Amino acid sequence: MIDAQALGQLAGRLRSARAVAAMTGAGISAESGVPTFRGPDGLWRNYSAMDLATPQAFARDPRLVWQWYRWRQGIIGKAEPNPGHLALARLQSRISGFTLTTQNVDGLHQRAGSAHVIELHGNIWRARCAGGCGFVRDVAGEPLGEPDAVPVCRCGALLRPDVVWFGESLDAARIELAVRAARDCDVFLAVGTSALVHPAAGLPLLAGRAGALVVEINVDETPLTPQAGLVLRGKAAEVLPALELRL
Ligand code: BV8
Ligand code: ZN
């Protein structure tokens, strides 16, 4: 049962907010059938992140890494944005100064109608040159060559998924936008994230230190829970539409 009192309190703060920053993790796409990383069907359960989402893994076995990303593309390609994604897209049009940052590479926020989504960790529907020639290619909807093949760039180097792997720095411009949004907001919504992966996990803490109300929307406790000013324990696809109704 969603905490009605907390929901009302949050709605009140959102109505008077000058700027609102939301950050999502895999939990918001769980109800679209996209496995989370650490949930029971967590992607990492079957494959260790270090085996697959690192530059070392790609150097060691690019075919395996591409098989894994194609497998995820297969799941995400069949997924639809859920009421949680749709509610966030509508909140963006109703609340001034609303920014949306995501750790997800699935592109479901954009498909739900959200604009200017800050994709901290990249997007699974793009591929870029692993050799550094700067070539980037949109691969949504088009098979990337033989299912088992490792796609090659026009410069002859390999193509890799345009995502941020562990041990790799994030895009400076994107992290700057996300940091500014966290620092300047009155309310920070942390939705469906385990708040374990940095630097993303630092953003709600930064917002809290800057005086914002930090709100956690999650089915479970996380390391962020003790720092949150308000906790809405529930599924994103239920809590966010309920919040919208209280606005
Ligand atoms: C970097 C893209 C410079 C690829 C990803 C400081 C301290 C400790 C470690 C570090 C640190 N700084 C850097 C590090 C190292 C590392 C890191 O953070 N390691 C962790 C594991 C400790 N960070 C990096 O390497 C970053 N780069 O810092 O570069 C540098 C380099 C080296 C050393 C120093 C500095 C790069 C990180 C990005 C990696 N790429 N993804 C791909 O997707 O294939 S991370 C990936 O995992 C996701 O993008 C996401 O960020 C993360 C998974 O977290 P969540 O999205 O939160 O998902 P999770 O499954 O964990 O949790 C789901 C949550 O939802 C749960 O809480 C669950 O309860 C909830 N939930 C489930 N269902 C629902 C729900 N909630 C609501 N409704 C539901 N229905
Ligand atoms: Zn190239």
XYZ file of N, CA and C and ligand atoms in Angstrom:
822
model
N 0.852 -1.190 0.000
C 0.000 0.000 0.000
C 0.895 1.250 0.000
N 0.712 2.133 -0.982
C 1.545 3.346 -1.069
C 1.182 4.290 0.077
N 2.151 4.850 0.732
C 1.962 5.738 1.878
C 1.280 7.031 1.430
N -0.038 7.145 1.635
C -0.824 8.289 1.128
C -0.326 9.607 1.732
N 0.053 9.581 2.981
C 0.502 10.816 3.645
C 1.795 11.312 2.972
N 2.736 10.379 2.742
C 4.001 10.755 2.089
C 3.731 11.239 0.667
N 2.771 10.591 0.007
C 2.422 10.965 -1.382
C 1.899 12.397 -1.413
N 1.038 12.725 -0.466
C 0.479 14.077 -0.402
C 1.556 15.102 -0.104
N 2.458 14.738 0.814
C 3.554 15.636 1.187
C 4.431 15.920 -0.035
N 4.743 14.859 -0.784
C 5.590 15.029 -1.972
C 4.884 15.870 -3.025
N 3.613 15.612 -3.230
C 2.855 16.387 -4.233
C 2.908 17.870 -3.882
N 2.774 18.174 -2.608
C 2.822 19.575 -2.163
C 4.172 20.203 -2.483
N 5.247 19.451 -2.196
C 6.591 19.981 -2.475
C 6.812 20.153 -3.975
N 6.265 19.259 -4.768
C 6.444 19.372 -6.230
C 5.677 20.571 -6.783
N 4.530 20.840 -6.215
C 3.731 21.976 -6.708
C 4.481 23.291 -6.490
N 5.216 23.388 -5.370
C 5.897 24.673 -5.066
C 7.366 24.662 -5.493
N 7.786 23.574 -6.120
C 9.226 23.464 -6.463
C 9.591 24.374 -7.633
N 10.795 24.939 -7.569
C 11.333 25.764 -8.651
C 12.020 24.840 -9.668
N 12.642 23.787 -9.144
C 13.348 22.844 -10.034
C 13.297 21.455 -9.411
N 13.052 20.456 -10.260
C 12.946 19.061 -9.812
C 13.885 18.209 -10.660
N 14.682 17.366 -10.001
C 15.588 16.463 -10.724
C 15.191 15.026 -10.406
N 15.023 14.227 -11.463
C 14.732 12.808 -11.272
C 15.898 11.994 -11.829
N 16.237 10.907 -11.140
C 17.243 9.967 -11.653
C 16.696 8.559 -11.530
N 16.762 7.815 -12.644
C 16.215 6.455 -12.638
C 17.302 5.414 -12.822
N 16.972 4.210 -12.347
C 17.816 3.039 -12.537
C 16.987 1.912 -13.114
N 17.564 0.729 -13.126
C 16.942 -0.420 -13.786
C 15.553 -0.740 -13.239
N 15.276 -0.335 -12.000
C 13.996 -0.666 -11.375
C 12.808 -0.085 -12.125
N 12.992 1.072 -12.798
C 11.844 1.659 -13.496
C 11.509 0.867 -14.752
N 12.457 0.119 -15.279
C 12.184 -0.685 -16.484
C 11.825 -2.123 -16.143
N 11.867 -2.469 -14.867
C 11.563 -3.851 -14.453
C 10.153 -4.248 -14.891
N 9.196 -3.349 -14.739
C 7.819 -3.687 -15.089
C 7.566 -3.645 -16.597
N 8.619 -3.349 -17.362
C 8.540 -3.461 -18.829
C 9.167 -4.769 -19.292
N 9.593 -5.584 -18.296
C 10.187 -6.885 -18.628
C 11.683 -6.822 -18.877
N 12.308 -5.663 -18.583
C 13.759 -5.545 -18.750
C 14.407 -5.956 -17.426
N 15.210 -7.047 -17.415
C 15.774 -7.501 -16.138
C 16.614 -6.412 -15.474
N 16.546 -6.319 -14.161
C 17.414 -5.376 -13.460
C 18.792 -6.018 -13.335
N 19.725 -5.309 -12.728
C 21.087 -5.827 -12.623
C 21.265 -6.676 -11.384
N 20.603 -6.250 -10.308
C 20.820 -6.947 -9.039
C 19.564 -7.611 -8.532
N 18.462 -7.452 -9.276
C 17.227 -8.095 -8.804
C 17.370 -9.604 -8.929
N 16.311 -10.349 -8.532
C 16.367 -11.819 -8.576
C 16.774 -12.319 -9.974
N 16.265 -11.668 -11.007
C 16.656 -12.112 -12.360
C 17.749 -11.202 -12.881
N 18.519 -10.641 -11.950
C 19.519 -9.659 -12.307
C 20.453 -10.146 -13.390
N 20.695 -9.236 -14.317
C 21.615 -9.548 -15.408
C 22.931 -10.041 -14.850
N 23.372 -9.404 -13.820
C 24.683 -9.763 -13.274
C 24.655 -11.149 -12.665
N 23.451 -11.629 -12.204
C 23.389 -12.950 -11.565
C 23.955 -13.976 -12.525
N 23.531 -13.835 -13.776
C 23.943 -14.869 -14.735
C 25.342 -14.585 -15.245
N 25.651 -13.333 -15.375
C 26.951 -12.970 -15.914
C 27.562 -11.936 -14.975
N 28.782 -12.091 -14.601
C 29.334 -11.053 -13.721
C 29.593 -9.820 -14.577
N 29.270 -8.685 -14.016
C 29.441 -7.410 -14.722
C 30.869 -7.318 -15.237
N 31.791 -7.771 -14.388
C 33.204 -7.640 -14.757
C 33.542 -8.520 -15.956
N 32.725 -9.543 -16.199
C 32.997 -10.401 -17.369
C 32.550 -9.725 -18.643
N 31.590 -8.841 -18.507
C 30.964 -8.380 -19.751
C 30.978 -6.871 -19.935
N 30.806 -6.098 -18.893
C 30.670 -4.640 -19.049
C 31.958 -3.916 -18.668
N 33.074 -4.335 -19.230
C 34.365 -3.662 -19.010
C 35.150 -3.661 -20.320
N 36.011 -2.678 -20.509
C 36.844 -2.669 -21.730
C 37.740 -3.904 -21.808
N 38.139 -4.418 -20.647
C 38.988 -5.626 -20.631
C 38.226 -6.817 -21.211
N 36.935 -6.927 -20.828
C 36.126 -8.049 -21.335
C 36.005 -7.956 -22.854
N 35.818 -6.732 -23.348
C 35.656 -6.553 -24.804
C 36.953 -6.887 -25.528
N 38.080 -6.492 -24.922
C 39.385 -6.792 -25.550
C 39.607 -8.307 -25.558
N 39.171 -8.969 -24.472
C 39.378 -10.406 -24.317
C 38.470 -11.194 -25.285
N 37.192 -10.839 -25.348
C 36.234 -11.626 -26.138
C 35.095 -10.748 -26.657
N 35.386 -9.953 -27.710
C 34.354 -9.023 -28.214
C 33.089 -9.751 -28.690
N 33.243 -10.991 -29.181
C 32.070 -11.741 -29.662
C 31.119 -12.013 -28.509
N 31.667 -12.443 -27.352
C 30.825 -12.741 -26.190
C 30.098 -11.482 -25.731
N 30.844 -10.378 -25.688
C 30.234 -9.115 -25.232
C 29.111 -8.700 -26.186
N 29.386 -8.820 -27.499
C 28.305 -8.476 -28.440
C 27.152 -9.447 -28.307
N 27.339 -10.699 -28.089
C 26.225 -11.651 -27.910
C 25.350 -11.189 -26.748
N 26.017 -10.758 -25.664
C 25.274 -10.314 -24.471
C 24.457 -9.068 -24.789
N 25.022 -8.082 -25.494
C 24.295 -6.848 -25.821
C 23.174 -7.122 -26.820
N 23.419 -8.054 -27.741
C 22.345 -8.371 -28.685
C 21.201 -9.058 -27.944
N 21.559 -9.897 -26.968
C 20.526 -10.564 -26.159
C 19.688 -9.500 -25.450
N 20.329 -8.504 -24.851
C 19.615 -7.412 -24.170
C 18.815 -6.587 -25.182
N 19.388 -6.343 -26.373
C 18.636 -5.597 -27.404
C 17.359 -6.364 -27.754
N 17.483 -7.695 -27.775
C 16.312 -8.524 -28.093
C 15.195 -8.299 -27.075
N 15.573 -8.257 -25.803
C 14.572 -8.066 -24.728
C 14.002 -6.640 -24.780
N 14.899 -5.673 -24.876
C 14.482 -4.261 -24.838
C 13.656 -3.915 -26.073
N 14.020 -4.528 -27.219
C 13.277 -4.249 -28.463
C 11.813 -4.666 -28.357
N 11.544 -5.664 -27.520
C 10.163 -6.154 -27.366
C 9.457 -5.450 -26.207
N 10.196 -4.670 -25.433
C 9.610 -4.020 -24.237
C 8.869 -2.744 -24.613
N 7.891 -2.371 -23.797
C 7.167 -1.112 -23.972
C 7.381 -0.233 -22.735
N 7.406 1.088 -22.896
C 7.443 1.941 -21.709
C 6.254 1.595 -20.808
N 6.436 1.633 -19.484
C 5.334 1.311 -18.563
C 4.784 2.576 -17.919
N 3.717 2.450 -17.097
C 3.092 3.669 -16.525
C 4.079 4.544 -15.736
N 5.169 3.953 -15.259
C 6.180 4.747 -14.558
C 6.918 5.674 -15.517
N 7.361 5.117 -16.651
C 8.023 5.945 -17.677
C 7.064 7.039 -18.161
N 5.812 6.638 -18.421
C 4.824 7.581 -18.983
C 4.515 8.704 -17.992
N 4.415 8.359 -16.700
C 4.130 9.391 -15.680
C 5.278 10.396 -15.611
N 6.527 9.905 -15.677
C 7.681 10.828 -15.627
C 7.674 11.755 -16.840
N 7.280 11.224 -17.984
C 7.230 12.070 -19.195
C 6.179 13.160 -19.018
N 5.046 12.820 -18.423
C 3.990 13.825 -18.208
C 4.409 14.826 -17.135
N 5.082 14.332 -16.074
C 5.542 15.248 -15.013
C 6.468 16.302 -15.616
N 7.280 15.872 -16.604
C 8.217 16.805 -17.237
C 7.458 17.969 -17.867
N 6.283 17.690 -18.414
C 5.535 18.774 -19.085
C 4.716 19.573 -18.068
N 4.510 19.039 -16.874
C 3.678 19.764 -15.886
C 4.518 20.538 -14.870
N 5.771 20.120 -14.675
C 6.591 20.758 -13.631
C 7.723 21.551 -14.282
N 7.789 22.861 -13.971
C 8.859 23.666 -14.581
C 10.207 23.222 -14.012
N 11.245 23.363 -14.785
C 12.591 23.031 -14.309
C 12.742 21.565 -13.953
N 12.101 20.677 -14.729
C 12.183 19.232 -14.471
C 13.277 18.633 -15.351
N 14.249 17.938 -14.721
C 15.275 17.245 -15.520
C 15.226 15.757 -15.229
N 15.510 14.949 -16.231
C 15.496 13.489 -16.083
C 16.852 12.912 -16.465
N 17.498 12.296 -15.484
C 18.782 11.621 -15.688
C 18.538 10.134 -15.518
N 19.145 9.314 -16.386
C 18.966 7.867 -16.216
C 20.295 7.134 -16.323
N 20.358 6.020 -15.594
C 21.493 5.105 -15.696
C 21.187 4.017 -16.736
N 19.926 3.979 -17.160
C 19.478 2.933 -18.085
C 19.938 3.220 -19.505
N 20.260 2.156 -20.211
C 20.699 2.281 -21.612
C 19.599 1.826 -22.566
N 18.369 1.644 -22.046
C 17.302 1.006 -22.838
C 16.492 1.977 -23.702
N 16.628 3.266 -23.485
C 15.916 4.243 -24.322
C 14.412 4.287 -24.082
N 13.915 3.645 -23.017
C 12.463 3.597 -22.798
C 11.895 4.948 -22.366
N 12.696 5.784 -21.713
C 12.195 7.123 -21.347
C 11.861 7.928 -22.599
N 12.763 7.873 -23.572
C 12.511 8.630 -24.805
C 11.268 8.080 -25.520
N 11.112 6.734 -25.503
C 9.944 6.148 -26.159
C 8.656 6.503 -25.427
N 8.783 6.862 -24.139
C 7.598 7.276 -23.362
C 7.267 8.750 -23.574
N 8.177 9.458 -24.301
C 7.910 10.868 -24.589
C 8.749 11.838 -23.785
N 9.676 11.327 -22.960
C 10.544 12.249 -22.206
C 11.546 12.890 -23.152
N 11.811 14.179 -22.913
C 12.762 14.908 -23.775
C 14.041 15.206 -22.996
N 15.124 15.495 -23.714
C 16.396 15.884 -23.082
C 16.808 14.926 -21.965
N 16.624 13.637 -22.186
C 17.007 12.655 -21.168
C 18.531 12.616 -21.086
N 19.087 12.769 -19.883
C 20.540 12.707 -19.695
C 20.912 11.228 -19.486
N 21.446 10.600 -20.543
C 21.787 9.166 -20.482
C 23.214 9.017 -19.954
N 23.350 8.899 -18.646
C 24.676 8.875 -18.027
C 25.543 7.734 -18.542
N 24.924 6.579 -18.807
C 25.698 5.385 -19.151
C 25.535 4.978 -20.608
N 25.038 5.907 -21.430
C 24.962 5.619 -22.862
C 23.651 4.983 -23.274
N 23.639 4.391 -24.470
C 22.407 3.824 -25.034
C 22.739 2.580 -25.853
N 21.988 1.508 -25.604
C 22.271 0.204 -26.222
C 21.946 0.198 -27.709
N 21.217 1.215 -28.202
C 20.825 1.275 -29.617
C 21.806 2.108 -30.427
N 22.965 2.381 -29.859
C 24.026 3.031 -30.635
C 25.293 2.192 -30.542
N 26.096 2.244 -31.590
C 27.404 1.599 -31.576
C 28.435 2.654 -31.957
N 29.614 2.536 -31.404
C 30.654 3.505 -31.762
C 31.965 2.794 -32.027
N 32.883 3.500 -32.666
C 34.171 2.909 -33.044
C 34.997 2.640 -31.790
N 35.513 1.418 -31.691
C 36.357 1.076 -30.537
C 37.790 1.538 -30.776
N 38.023 1.994 -32.016
C 39.382 2.414 -32.348
C 39.581 3.906 -32.152
N 38.418 4.584 -31.893
C 38.605 6.006 -31.575
C 38.523 6.938 -32.766
N 38.003 6.458 -33.924
C 37.905 7.381 -35.073
C 36.692 8.298 -34.900
N 35.887 8.006 -33.848
C 34.763 8.915 -33.549
C 33.466 8.534 -34.230
N 33.500 7.486 -35.039
C 32.279 7.089 -35.758
C 31.257 6.532 -34.773
N 30.025 7.037 -34.840
C 28.920 6.537 -34.011
C 27.763 6.189 -34.939
N 27.082 5.082 -34.678
C 26.024 4.649 -35.575
C 24.796 4.228 -34.777
N 23.631 4.666 -35.220
C 22.376 4.270 -34.587
C 22.048 2.865 -35.090
N 21.810 1.943 -34.203
C 21.556 0.562 -34.658
C 20.151 0.102 -34.331
N 19.281 1.063 -33.906
C 17.912 0.661 -33.557
C 17.232 0.040 -34.767
N 16.703 -1.154 -34.601
C 15.901 -1.734 -35.682
C 16.713 -2.342 -36.803
N 18.003 -2.172 -36.829
C 18.714 -2.846 -37.920
C 19.659 -3.890 -37.352
N 19.634 -5.126 -37.915
C 20.539 -6.161 -37.417
C 21.973 -5.720 -37.670
N 22.803 -5.895 -36.728
C 24.204 -5.487 -36.858
C 24.998 -6.608 -37.479
N 24.704 -6.918 -38.791
C 25.505 -7.965 -39.448
C 25.140 -9.328 -38.905
N 25.954 -10.323 -39.202
C 25.675 -11.690 -38.767
C 25.465 -11.710 -37.253
N 24.447 -12.457 -36.756
C 24.158 -12.437 -35.329
C 25.395 -12.664 -34.462
N 26.318 -13.449 -34.949
C 27.468 -13.760 -34.107
C 28.675 -12.927 -34.439
N 28.521 -12.104 -35.488
C 29.707 -11.359 -35.944
C 29.967 -10.166 -35.036
N 31.201 -9.741 -34.992
C 31.552 -8.508 -34.284
C 31.574 -7.398 -35.329
N 30.665 -6.422 -35.238
C 30.588 -5.390 -36.273
C 31.878 -4.577 -36.374
N 32.200 -4.173 -37.612
C 33.459 -3.457 -37.882
C 33.164 -2.039 -38.341
N 33.976 -1.120 -37.892
C 33.832 0.295 -38.260
C 34.387 0.525 -39.669
N 34.020 1.654 -40.267
C 34.514 1.970 -41.619
C 36.027 2.167 -41.608
N 36.597 2.431 -40.442
C 38.050 2.621 -40.383
C 38.763 1.288 -40.162
N 37.931 0.201 -40.054
C 38.558 -1.114 -39.896
C 38.631 -1.586 -38.457
N 38.466 -0.662 -37.512
C 38.474 -1.071 -36.103
C 37.132 -1.724 -35.767
N 37.026 -2.319 -34.572
C 35.756 -2.937 -34.172
C 34.772 -1.854 -33.729
N 33.487 -2.134 -33.883
C 32.460 -1.284 -33.277
C 32.121 -1.875 -31.918
N 31.792 -1.003 -30.956
C 31.406 -1.464 -29.619
C 30.094 -0.783 -29.240
N 29.327 -1.346 -28.288
C 28.105 -0.658 -27.845
C 28.467 0.725 -27.293
N 27.665 1.736 -27.591
C 27.939 3.106 -27.126
C 27.425 3.279 -25.699
N 27.990 2.477 -24.797
C 27.637 2.540 -23.380
C 28.912 2.775 -22.583
N 28.774 3.155 -21.312
C 29.920 3.369 -20.427
C 30.176 2.085 -19.651
N 31.358 1.542 -19.788
C 31.678 0.310 -19.062
C 32.345 0.630 -17.732
N 32.344 -0.340 -16.817
C 33.004 -0.138 -15.523
C 34.476 0.172 -15.760
N 34.964 1.163 -15.026
C 36.359 1.575 -15.193
C 36.520 2.644 -16.251
N 35.421 2.951 -16.959
C 35.486 4.004 -17.988
C 34.821 5.270 -17.443
N 35.374 6.394 -17.790
C 34.777 7.658 -17.343
C 33.507 7.963 -18.128
N 32.617 8.665 -17.467
C 31.372 9.084 -18.121
C 31.654 10.296 -19.014
N 30.715 10.575 -19.915
C 30.849 11.744 -20.793
C 30.812 12.997 -19.919
N 31.825 13.828 -20.017
C 31.960 14.990 -19.121
C 30.764 15.929 -19.221
N 30.264 16.157 -20.428
C 29.135 17.088 -20.608
C 27.883 16.549 -19.927
N 27.667 15.237 -20.036
C 26.461 14.658 -19.431
C 26.552 14.693 -17.914
N 27.726 14.333 -17.374
C 27.841 14.328 -15.911
C 27.711 15.761 -15.382
N 28.205 16.742 -16.160
C 28.087 18.152 -15.747
C 26.600 18.552 -15.681
N 25.829 18.157 -16.689
C 24.383 18.472 -16.701
C 23.685 17.828 -15.504
N 24.050 16.564 -15.229
C 23.391 15.839 -14.131
C 23.773 16.437 -12.780
N 25.048 16.823 -12.637
C 25.501 17.432 -11.377
C 24.796 18.775 -11.170
N 24.696 19.565 -12.236
C 24.026 20.875 -12.113
C 22.558 20.680 -11.707
N 21.893 19.722 -12.342
C 20.483 19.469 -12.024
C 20.325 19.046 -10.557
N 21.237 18.206 -10.076
C 21.160 17.736 -8.681
C 21.426 18.891 -7.712
N 22.413 19.718 -8.058
C 22.807 20.814 -7.163
C 21.714 21.889 -7.094
N 20.988 22.105 -8.205
C 20.037 23.230 -8.275
C 18.587 22.853 -7.975
N 18.313 21.590 -7.695
C 16.897 21.209 -7.557
C 16.396 21.423 -6.126
N 15.063 21.516 -5.988
C 14.427 21.591 -4.661
C 13.997 20.194 -4.219
N 13.696 19.346 -5.241
C 13.282 17.967 -4.963
C 14.071 17.039 -5.890
N 14.674 15.973 -5.321
C 15.414 14.987 -6.119
C 14.704 13.645 -5.970
N 14.227 13.102 -7.094
C 13.537 11.806 -7.079
C 14.497 10.709 -7.530
N 14.838 9.780 -6.643
C 15.679 8.634 -6.994
C 14.749 7.441 -7.174
N 14.577 7.022 -8.438
C 13.548 6.044 -8.780
C 14.165 4.738 -9.271
N 13.938 3.640 -8.549
C 14.340 2.316 -9.017
C 15.819 2.154 -9.208
N 16.603 2.708 -8.270
C 18.048 2.500 -8.346
C 18.585 1.971 -7.015
N 19.565 1.061 -7.093
C 20.174 0.488 -5.885
C 21.224 1.436 -5.316
N 21.463 2.558 -6.030
C 22.397 3.600 -5.551
C 23.754 3.007 -5.171
N 24.244 2.084 -5.962
C 25.547 1.456 -5.692
C 26.621 1.875 -6.686
N 26.214 2.259 -7.895
C 27.195 2.545 -8.945
C 27.493 4.039 -9.024
N 28.774 4.356 -8.957
C 29.241 5.753 -8.961
C 29.715 6.161 -10.354
N 29.704 7.429 -10.697
C 29.309 8.562 -9.881
C 27.802 8.807 -9.759
N 26.944 8.036 -10.462
C 25.486 8.273 -10.405
C 24.983 8.263 -8.969
N 25.480 7.326 -8.163
C 24.980 7.175 -6.787
C 25.284 8.402 -5.928
N 26.214 9.224 -6.387
C 26.567 10.436 -5.626
C 25.596 11.582 -5.855
N 24.795 11.507 -6.927
C 23.931 12.639 -7.282
C 22.851 12.932 -6.232
N 22.111 11.924 -5.740
C 21.119 12.258 -4.700
C 21.772 12.803 -3.430
N 22.973 12.344 -3.123
C 23.672 12.841 -1.922
C 24.062 14.306 -2.120
N 24.512 14.622 -3.332
C 24.865 16.007 -3.674
C 23.632 16.897 -3.532
N 22.504 16.427 -4.031
C 21.253 17.203 -3.950
C 20.876 17.426 -2.486
N 21.012 16.386 -1.682
C 20.670 16.505 -0.260
C 21.551 17.526 0.450
N 22.858 17.479 0.125
C 23.782 18.441 0.748
C 23.478 19.868 0.307
N 22.892 20.003 -0.886
C 22.558 21.342 -1.404
C 21.191 21.806 -0.906
N 20.563 20.986 -0.024
C 19.309 21.426 0.607
C 18.037 20.888 -0.015
N 18.162 20.040 -1.021
C 16.959 19.511 -1.675
C 16.313 18.416 -0.820
N 15.015 18.201 -1.028
C 14.324 17.046 -0.435
C 14.649 15.852 -1.317
N 15.320 14.843 -0.747
C 15.668 13.638 -1.506
C 14.588 12.589 -1.259
N 13.997 12.115 -2.355
C 12.896 11.161 -2.265
C 13.318 9.845 -2.903
N 13.160 8.735 -2.179
C 13.472 7.422 -2.749
C 12.177 6.705 -3.098
N 12.052 6.290 -4.349
C 10.914 5.490 -4.813
C 11.503 4.150 -5.220
N 11.261 3.120 -4.409
C 11.901 1.833 -4.610
C 11.110 0.767 -3.860
N 11.100 -0.437 -4.400
C 10.383 -1.517 -3.713
C 11.169 -1.997 -2.499
N 12.446 -1.595 -2.441
C 13.352 -2.141 -1.422
C 14.184 -1.056 -0.773
N 14.810 -1.393 0.349
C 15.782 -0.509 0.992
C 17.019 -0.428 0.110
N 17.735 0.682 0.190
C 19.022 0.823 -0.511
C 19.957 1.612 0.403
N 21.231 1.722 0.030
C 22.141 2.542 0.856
C 21.685 4.007 0.939
N 20.810 4.408 0.008
C 20.332 5.799 0.002
C 19.213 6.023 1.026
N 18.504 4.950 1.402
C 17.318 5.095 2.266
C 17.566 5.977 3.495
N 18.665 5.758 4.256
C 18.883 6.591 5.455
C 19.039 8.076 5.143
N 19.497 8.389 3.933
C 19.688 9.805 3.586
C 18.447 10.433 2.966
N 17.446 9.618 2.678
C 16.262 10.159 1.992
C 15.348 10.887 2.976
N 14.825 12.047 2.541
C 13.885 12.806 3.390
C 12.489 12.195 3.341
N 12.227 11.498 2.234
C 10.915 10.874 2.042
C 11.125 9.558 1.300
N 10.480 8.497 1.766
C 10.611 7.197 1.110
C 9.228 6.706 0.697
N 9.076 6.398 -0.570
C 7.828 5.804 -1.076
C 8.148 4.387 -1.494
N 7.796 3.417 -0.628
C 8.136 2.023 -0.853
C 7.072 1.420 -1.750
N 7.417 1.181 -2.993
C 6.438 0.622 -3.922
C 7.006 0.562 -5.321
N 6.237 0.010 -6.234
C 6.671 -0.122 -7.616
C 6.567 1.220 -8.337
N 7.572 1.546 -9.122
C 7.595 2.843 -9.820
C 6.349 3.030 -10.672
N 5.899 1.952 -11.343
C 4.747 2.068 -12.255
C 3.431 2.253 -11.496
N 3.468 2.109 -10.189
C 2.265 2.371 -9.358
C 2.412 3.703 -8.619
N 3.613 3.940 -8.058
C 3.814 5.145 -7.238
C 3.752 6.415 -8.096
N 4.416 6.414 -9.249
C 4.494 7.648 -10.054
C 3.130 8.083 -10.603
N 2.312 7.166 -11.157
C 0.969 7.605 -11.582
C 0.126 8.078 -10.386
N 0.281 7.425 -9.226
C -0.479 7.845 -8.027
C -0.048 9.248 -7.603
N 1.236 9.514 -7.714
C 1.756 10.850 -7.375
C 1.150 11.892 -8.316
N 1.120 11.548 -9.588
C 0.595 12.475 -10.591
C -0.846 12.862 -10.258
N -1.617 11.899 -9.774
C -3.030 12.163 -9.452
C -3.164 13.128 -8.285
N -2.117 13.175 -7.437
C -2.180 14.066 -6.266
C -1.672 15.466 -6.591
N -1.125 15.662 -7.799
C -0.540 16.982 -8.128
C -1.603 18.046 -8.341
C 34.038 5.672 -13.387
C 26.187 0.657 -18.689
C 36.142 6.851 -13.461
C 26.624 -0.623 -19.302
C 26.761 0.681 -16.312
C 33.454 5.204 -5.947
C 33.227 4.250 -5.004
C 33.225 2.886 -5.378
C 33.408 2.487 -6.699
C 33.625 3.438 -7.636
C 33.666 4.786 -7.264
N 33.893 5.499 -8.385
C 34.016 4.641 -9.457
C 33.861 3.394 -9.012
C 33.912 2.212 -9.837
C 32.560 1.889 -10.490
C 31.488 1.579 -9.480
O 30.671 2.399 -9.123
N 31.489 0.308 -9.044
C 30.426 -0.136 -8.121
C 29.986 -1.522 -8.558
C 30.897 -0.101 -6.711
N 32.112 2.999 -11.343
C 32.604 3.055 -12.606
O 33.419 2.272 -13.053
C 32.114 4.219 -13.460
N 33.234 4.859 -14.090
O 33.830 5.950 -12.222
O 35.127 6.113 -14.136
C 36.784 5.907 -12.541
C 37.154 4.649 -13.027
C 37.774 3.755 -12.135
C 37.974 4.062 -10.782
C 37.587 5.344 -10.337
C 36.976 6.270 -11.209
C 31.214 3.702 -14.605
C 29.942 3.147 -14.058
C 28.970 2.816 -15.213
C 29.019 1.360 -15.587
N 27.988 1.057 -16.585
N 25.831 0.445 -17.287
C 25.474 -1.580 -19.473
O 24.357 -1.275 -19.027
O 25.731 -2.616 -20.091
S 26.298 0.536 -14.653
C 24.804 -0.350 -14.647
O 24.705 -0.906 -13.354
C 23.554 0.476 -14.811
O 23.682 1.482 -15.770
C 23.353 1.034 -13.405
O 24.132 2.171 -13.219
C 23.919 -0.062 -12.540
C 22.810 -0.892 -11.972
O 22.229 -0.126 -10.949
P 20.635 0.139 -10.974
O 20.247 0.740 -12.271
O 20.311 0.870 -9.737
O 20.007 -1.331 -11.001
P 20.063 -2.469 -9.864
O 19.625 -3.717 -10.515
O 21.359 -2.439 -9.142
O 18.946 -2.017 -8.811
C 17.601 -1.948 -9.210
C 16.872 -1.258 -8.062
O 15.521 -1.097 -8.454
C 16.887 -2.056 -6.761
O 17.129 -1.155 -5.682
C 15.466 -2.646 -6.684
O 15.025 -2.734 -5.350
C 14.669 -1.581 -7.434
N 13.463 -2.058 -8.102
C 13.276 -3.250 -8.737
N 12.026 -3.292 -9.295
C 11.439 -2.073 -9.021
C 12.355 -1.285 -8.269
N 12.076 -0.038 -7.837
C 10.844 0.470 -8.179
N 9.923 -0.223 -8.934
C 10.183 -1.485 -9.342
N 9.262 -2.158 -10.031
Zn 36.414 3.787 -36.624
